Amino acid sequence: MNQPLLSIQGLSVDYVTNQDVFRAVDKVDLDIADNEIVGLAGESGCGKSTLAYSVLNLHRPPAFITQGQIRYRDTSVLDLPTASLDRFRWNEVGMVFQSAMNSLNPVVRIDRQFLDVLHAHTDLTREAALARAEDMMRLVDIPVSRLRDYPHQCSGGMRQRIVMAICLALEPRLIIMDEPTTALDVVVQREILQQIHELKQRLGFSVLFITHDLALMLQFCDRIGIMRQGRILEMGSRDDILHRPQNAYTCQLLDAIPGRHLFGRTWQWNQTEEAAL
Ligand SMILES: Nc1ncnc2c1ncn2[C@@H]1O[C@H](COP(=O)(O)OP(=O)(O)O)[C@@H](O)[C@H]1O
Ligand SMILES: [Mg+2]
């Protein structure tokens, strides 16, 4: 790999509570290249969100990063001063949080929510910011007229795509998605992931995609890390994980996927069969 966009090395995160220290992330290494979709799969509680928060240096006590470093291009993220962190968090690395569709302010129209973010993080004029908001709505396939709606007037899938659109409006190089579609039904889930994939081809960004759903990840990611109890047990290309798993736990996760034998044939992105789906 050329110089990775993001490089996490030997990262440990501890939760320190009443004399007790719980290590949620344990000496994790993880690289993400430009334009790459990297997945992180593992059961609930294995440390996925804790790792994601670390990339943006978002931890507050009782969470402490106790070892390791995070490099974004030539920048050491953990050494960034507060003033630069804010810019880094939105303009370089965007995050779509778990159940993000509920993160829109219910009493504020959608166009206002775009404008607030764009004004806080860019020098765009009001007109240019509105034009950007309209472009982003088109990108995620939502009628521009919806900008005048309140979030509750939109479906869950639509709200999730709007949150993505707001995140993309700042043109980050890396987007962290923490269980972005867990609350959605499988058809909408697939539509949204397909859309992220297409947007990535057009706009060029990298994704760290986090989910407990390995089947979903196998459709969507270039490389996949299998996480358990704070450690990355195995990291490999989608094909390696699917066909040549090295770790017994990976095998267990694969065995738990219904219809796994169909994967190679029908569940691949960017394949000719996709046209037929
Ligand atoms: N505020 C906290 N205090 C103590 N332990 C925590 C706290 N937040 C998370 N943890 C623990 O850290 C571990 C990892 O949590 P998390 O990163 O949220 O896992 P995941 O996102 O994989 O479900 C879990 O065992 C959880 O109980
Ligand atoms: Mg989580």
Coordinates of C-alpha atoms and ligand atoms in Angstrom, one line a residue:
M1 CA 0.0 0.0 0.0
N2 CA 1.3 3.5 -0.7
Q3 CA 1.1 5.9 2.2
P4 CA -2.3 5.1 3.7
L5 CA -4.8 7.8 4.2
L6 CA -5.3 6.7 7.8
S7 CA -2.9 4.6 9.8
I8 CA -3.8 3.3 13.3
Q9 CA -0.8 1.7 15.1
G10 CA -0.9 -0.1 18.4
L11 CA -3.9 1.7 19.7
S12 CA -5.3 0.8 23.1
V13 CA -8.3 2.5 24.7
D14 CA -9.2 1.9 28.4
Y15 CA -12.4 2.7 30.3
V16 CA -11.3 3.6 33.8
T17 CA -14.1 3.2 36.4
N18 CA -13.8 3.0 40.2
Q19 CA -10.4 1.4 40.5
D20 CA -11.3 -0.8 37.6
V21 CA -9.7 -0.6 34.2
F22 CA -11.4 -2.2 31.2
R23 CA -9.5 -2.4 28.0
A24 CA -12.0 -2.0 25.2
V25 CA -9.5 -1.6 22.3
D26 CA -6.3 -3.6 22.6
K27 CA -3.2 -2.8 20.5
V28 CA -5.1 -2.4 17.3
D29 CA -3.4 -1.8 13.9
L30 CA -5.5 -0.6 11.0
D31 CA -4.7 1.1 7.7
I32 CA -7.1 2.6 5.2
A33 CA -6.0 3.6 1.7
D34 CA -7.4 6.4 -0.5
N35 CA -10.7 5.3 -2.0
E36 CA -10.8 2.1 0.0
I37 CA -13.8 0.7 1.9
V38 CA -12.6 -1.0 5.0
G39 CA -15.0 -2.9 7.2
L40 CA -14.8 -3.7 10.8
A41 CA -17.1 -6.6 11.9
G42 CA -17.6 -8.1 15.3
E43 CA -20.1 -8.8 17.9
S44 CA -21.7 -6.1 20.0
G45 CA -19.4 -4.8 22.7
C46 CA -16.2 -5.9 21.0
G47 CA -14.9 -2.3 20.8
K48 CA -15.9 -1.1 17.3
S49 CA -17.5 2.2 18.3
T50 CA -14.7 2.9 20.8
L51 CA -12.2 2.5 18.0
A52 CA -14.2 4.8 15.7
Y53 CA -14.3 7.5 18.4
S54 CA -10.6 7.3 18.7
V55 CA -10.0 8.2 15.0
L56 CA -11.7 11.6 15.7
N57 CA -10.1 11.9 19.1
L58 CA -13.6 12.2 20.6
H59 CA -13.1 10.3 23.8
R60 CA -14.0 11.8 27.1
P61 CA -13.4 10.2 30.6
P62 CA -13.8 7.4 31.6
A63 CA -12.4 6.5 28.2
F64 CA -8.6 7.1 27.7
I65 CA -6.4 6.3 24.8
T66 CA -3.4 4.8 26.6
Q67 CA -1.2 3.6 23.8
G68 CA -0.6 4.0 20.1
Q69 CA -0.9 6.5 17.5
I70 CA -3.2 7.6 14.7
R71 CA -1.8 9.2 11.6
Y72 CA -3.9 10.9 8.9
R73 CA -1.6 11.5 6.0
D74 CA 1.2 13.4 7.7
T75 CA -0.8 14.5 10.7
S76 CA -0.7 12.9 14.1
V77 CA -4.4 13.1 15.1
L78 CA -3.8 12.6 18.8
D79 CA -1.4 15.6 18.9
L80 CA -3.8 18.0 17.0
P81 CA -4.6 21.1 19.0
T82 CA -8.3 21.7 19.7
A83 CA -8.6 24.4 17.1
S84 CA -7.4 22.1 14.3
L85 CA -9.4 19.2 15.6
D86 CA -12.8 20.8 14.7
R87 CA -11.7 21.3 11.1
F88 CA -10.3 17.8 11.0
R89 CA -13.5 16.2 12.3
W90 CA -15.8 17.6 9.7
N91 CA -13.7 18.6 6.7
E92 CA -11.3 15.7 6.6
V93 CA -13.0 12.9 8.4
G94 CA -16.8 12.8 8.6
M95 CA -18.8 10.4 10.9
V96 CA -22.2 9.0 10.5
F97 CA -23.1 7.8 14.0
Q98 CA -25.0 4.8 15.1
S99 CA -28.8 5.5 14.5
A100 CA -27.8 8.8 12.8
M101 CA -31.2 9.1 11.3
N102 CA -32.3 10.3 14.7
S103 CA -29.5 12.8 14.9
L104 CA -31.3 15.4 12.8
N105 CA -32.9 18.2 14.8
P106 CA -36.7 17.5 14.6
V107 CA -37.8 21.1 14.8
V108 CA -35.5 22.5 12.2
R109 CA -36.1 22.3 8.4
I110 CA -33.6 20.2 6.5
D111 CA -32.2 23.1 4.4
R112 CA -31.4 25.0 7.6
Q113 CA -29.5 22.0 9.0
F114 CA -27.4 21.9 5.8
L115 CA -26.8 25.7 6.0
D116 CA -25.7 25.5 9.7
V117 CA -23.1 22.9 9.0
L118 CA -21.8 24.6 5.8
H119 CA -21.6 27.9 7.5
A120 CA -19.7 26.6 10.5
H121 CA -17.2 24.7 8.4
T122 CA -16.8 26.5 5.0
D123 CA -16.7 30.0 3.6
L124 CA -19.6 29.4 1.2
T125 CA -22.1 32.2 0.8
R126 CA -25.8 31.4 1.6
E127 CA -26.6 30.9 -2.1
A128 CA -23.6 28.7 -2.7
A129 CA -24.4 26.7 0.4
L130 CA -28.0 26.2 -0.7
A131 CA -26.8 25.1 -4.1
R132 CA -24.4 22.6 -2.4
A133 CA -27.3 21.3 -0.3
E134 CA -29.4 20.8 -3.5
D135 CA -26.5 19.0 -5.2
M136 CA -26.1 16.7 -2.2
M137 CA -29.8 15.9 -2.1
R138 CA -29.7 14.9 -5.8
L139 CA -26.6 12.8 -5.2
V140 CA -28.4 10.8 -2.6
D141 CA -31.5 10.6 -4.8
I142 CA -33.9 12.7 -2.7
P143 CA -36.1 15.4 -4.4
V144 CA -34.7 18.8 -3.8
S145 CA -38.1 20.0 -2.6
R146 CA -37.6 17.9 0.5
L147 CA -35.1 20.5 1.7
R148 CA -38.1 22.5 3.0
D149 CA -39.4 19.5 5.0
Y150 CA -38.9 18.8 8.7
P151 CA -37.2 15.5 9.4
H152 CA -40.3 13.8 10.7
Q153 CA -41.9 14.2 7.2
C154 CA -39.2 11.9 5.8
S155 CA -38.9 8.1 6.1
G156 CA -36.1 6.5 8.1
G157 CA -34.2 5.6 5.0
M158 CA -34.5 9.1 3.6
R159 CA -33.3 10.6 6.9
Q160 CA -30.4 8.3 6.9
R161 CA -29.5 9.4 3.4
I162 CA -29.9 13.1 4.4
V163 CA -27.4 12.6 7.3
M164 CA -25.0 11.1 4.8
A165 CA -25.6 14.0 2.4
I166 CA -24.8 16.6 5.1
C167 CA -21.7 14.7 6.0
L168 CA -20.7 14.5 2.3
A169 CA -21.4 18.2 1.7
L170 CA -18.1 19.0 3.4
E171 CA -16.3 16.7 1.0
P172 CA -14.4 14.6 3.7
R173 CA -11.7 12.3 2.5
L174 CA -12.7 9.6 5.0
I175 CA -16.2 8.8 6.2
I176 CA -16.7 6.6 9.3
M177 CA -20.0 4.9 9.3
D178 CA -20.9 3.2 12.6
E179 CA -23.7 0.8 12.0
P180 CA -25.3 3.2 9.6
T181 CA -28.1 1.0 8.4
T182 CA -28.7 -1.3 11.4
A183 CA -32.1 0.3 12.1
L184 CA -33.3 0.0 8.6
D185 CA -35.0 -2.8 6.8
V186 CA -32.9 -5.0 4.5
V187 CA -34.1 -3.5 1.2
V188 CA -33.5 0.1 2.2
Q189 CA -30.2 -1.0 3.8
R190 CA -29.0 -2.5 0.4
E191 CA -30.2 0.6 -1.5
I192 CA -28.2 2.9 0.8
L193 CA -25.1 0.9 0.7
Q194 CA -25.3 0.7 -3.1
Q195 CA -25.6 4.5 -3.1
I196 CA -22.6 4.9 -0.9
H197 CA -20.7 2.7 -3.3
E198 CA -21.7 4.8 -6.3
L199 CA -21.0 8.1 -4.6
K200 CA -17.5 6.8 -3.6
Q201 CA -16.8 6.0 -7.3
R202 CA -17.9 9.6 -8.3
L203 CA -16.6 11.7 -5.4
G204 CA -13.6 9.6 -4.3
F205 CA -13.4 9.1 -0.6
S206 CA -12.6 6.3 1.8
V207 CA -14.9 4.6 4.2
L208 CA -14.5 2.8 7.5
F209 CA -17.7 0.8 7.7
I210 CA -18.6 -0.7 11.0
T211 CA -21.3 -3.3 11.6
H212 CA -22.0 -6.5 13.5
D213 CA -23.4 -7.9 10.2
L214 CA -20.6 -9.7 8.3
A215 CA -22.9 -10.7 5.5
L216 CA -23.5 -7.1 4.7
M217 CA -19.9 -6.3 4.9
L218 CA -18.9 -9.0 2.5
Q219 CA -21.1 -7.3 -0.1
F220 CA -19.7 -3.9 0.4
C221 CA -16.1 -3.7 1.6
D222 CA -12.7 -4.1 -0.1
R223 CA -11.0 -5.3 3.1
I224 CA -12.4 -6.5 6.3
G225 CA -11.2 -6.7 9.8
I226 CA -12.7 -9.2 12.3
M227 CA -12.8 -7.8 15.8
R228 CA -13.3 -9.6 19.1
Q229 CA -12.8 -8.5 22.7
G230 CA -10.9 -5.3 21.6
R231 CA -8.5 -7.0 19.1
I232 CA -8.5 -7.4 15.4
L233 CA -8.1 -11.1 15.0
E234 CA -7.8 -11.1 11.3
M235 CA -7.6 -8.6 8.4
G236 CA -8.0 -9.5 4.8
S237 CA -9.5 -8.8 1.4
R238 CA -13.2 -9.7 1.1
D239 CA -12.2 -12.8 -0.9
D240 CA -9.6 -13.9 1.8
I241 CA -12.2 -13.5 4.6
L242 CA -14.9 -15.3 2.6
H243 CA -12.8 -18.1 1.1
R244 CA -9.6 -18.4 3.1
P245 CA -10.5 -17.4 6.7
Q246 CA -7.5 -17.9 9.0
N247 CA -9.2 -17.5 12.4
A248 CA -11.6 -19.9 14.0
Y249 CA -13.9 -17.1 15.1
T250 CA -14.1 -15.8 11.5
C251 CA -15.2 -19.3 10.5
Q252 CA -17.9 -19.2 13.1
L253 CA -19.2 -15.8 11.9
L254 CA -19.2 -17.1 8.3
D255 CA -21.0 -20.3 9.3
A256 CA -23.7 -18.2 10.9
I257 CA -24.5 -16.5 7.6
P258 CA -27.6 -18.1 6.0
G259 CA -27.0 -19.0 2.4
R260 CA -23.3 -18.4 2.6
H261 CA -22.6 -20.7 -0.4
L262 CA -24.5 -18.3 -2.6
F263 CA -22.1 -15.4 -1.9
G264 CA -19.6 -15.8 -4.6
R265 CA -22.3 -16.1 -7.2
T266 CA -24.8 -13.4 -6.4
W267 CA -23.7 -11.2 -3.6
Q268 CA -20.9 -9.3 -5.2
W269 CA -20.8 -5.7 -6.0
N270 CA -19.5 -4.3 -9.3
Q271 CA -20.0 -7.6 -11.0
T272 CA -21.9 -8.2 -14.2
E273 CA -24.6 -10.1 -12.2
E274 CA -25.4 -6.9 -10.4
A275 CA -27.2 -5.6 -13.5
A276 CA -29.6 -8.5 -13.2
L277 CA -30.4 -7.9 -9.6
Ligands
LIG1 N1 -18.6 4.6 29.2 C1 -18.2 3.3 29.4 N2 -17.7 2.9 30.6 C2 -17.3 1.6 30.7 N3 -17.2 0.7 29.7 C3 -17.7 1.1 28.5 C4 -18.2 2.4 28.3 N4 -18.5 2.5 27.0 C5 -18.3 1.3 26.4 N5 -17.8 0.4 27.4 C6 -17.4 -1.0 27.2 O1 -16.4 -1.0 26.1 C7 -16.7 -2.2 25.3 C8 -16.7 -1.8 23.9 O2 -17.9 -1.0 23.6 P1 -18.2 -0.4 22.2 O3 -17.0 0.2 21.6 O4 -19.4 0.4 22.3 O5 -18.5 -1.8 21.4 P2 -19.3 -2.0 20.0 O6 -19.4 -0.7 19.3 O7 -18.4 -3.0 19.3 O8 -20.6 -2.6 20.4 C9 -17.9 -2.8 25.8 O9 -17.6 -3.9 26.5 C10 -18.6 -1.8 26.7 O10 -19.3 -2.3 27.7
MG2 MG -21.1 0.3 18.6

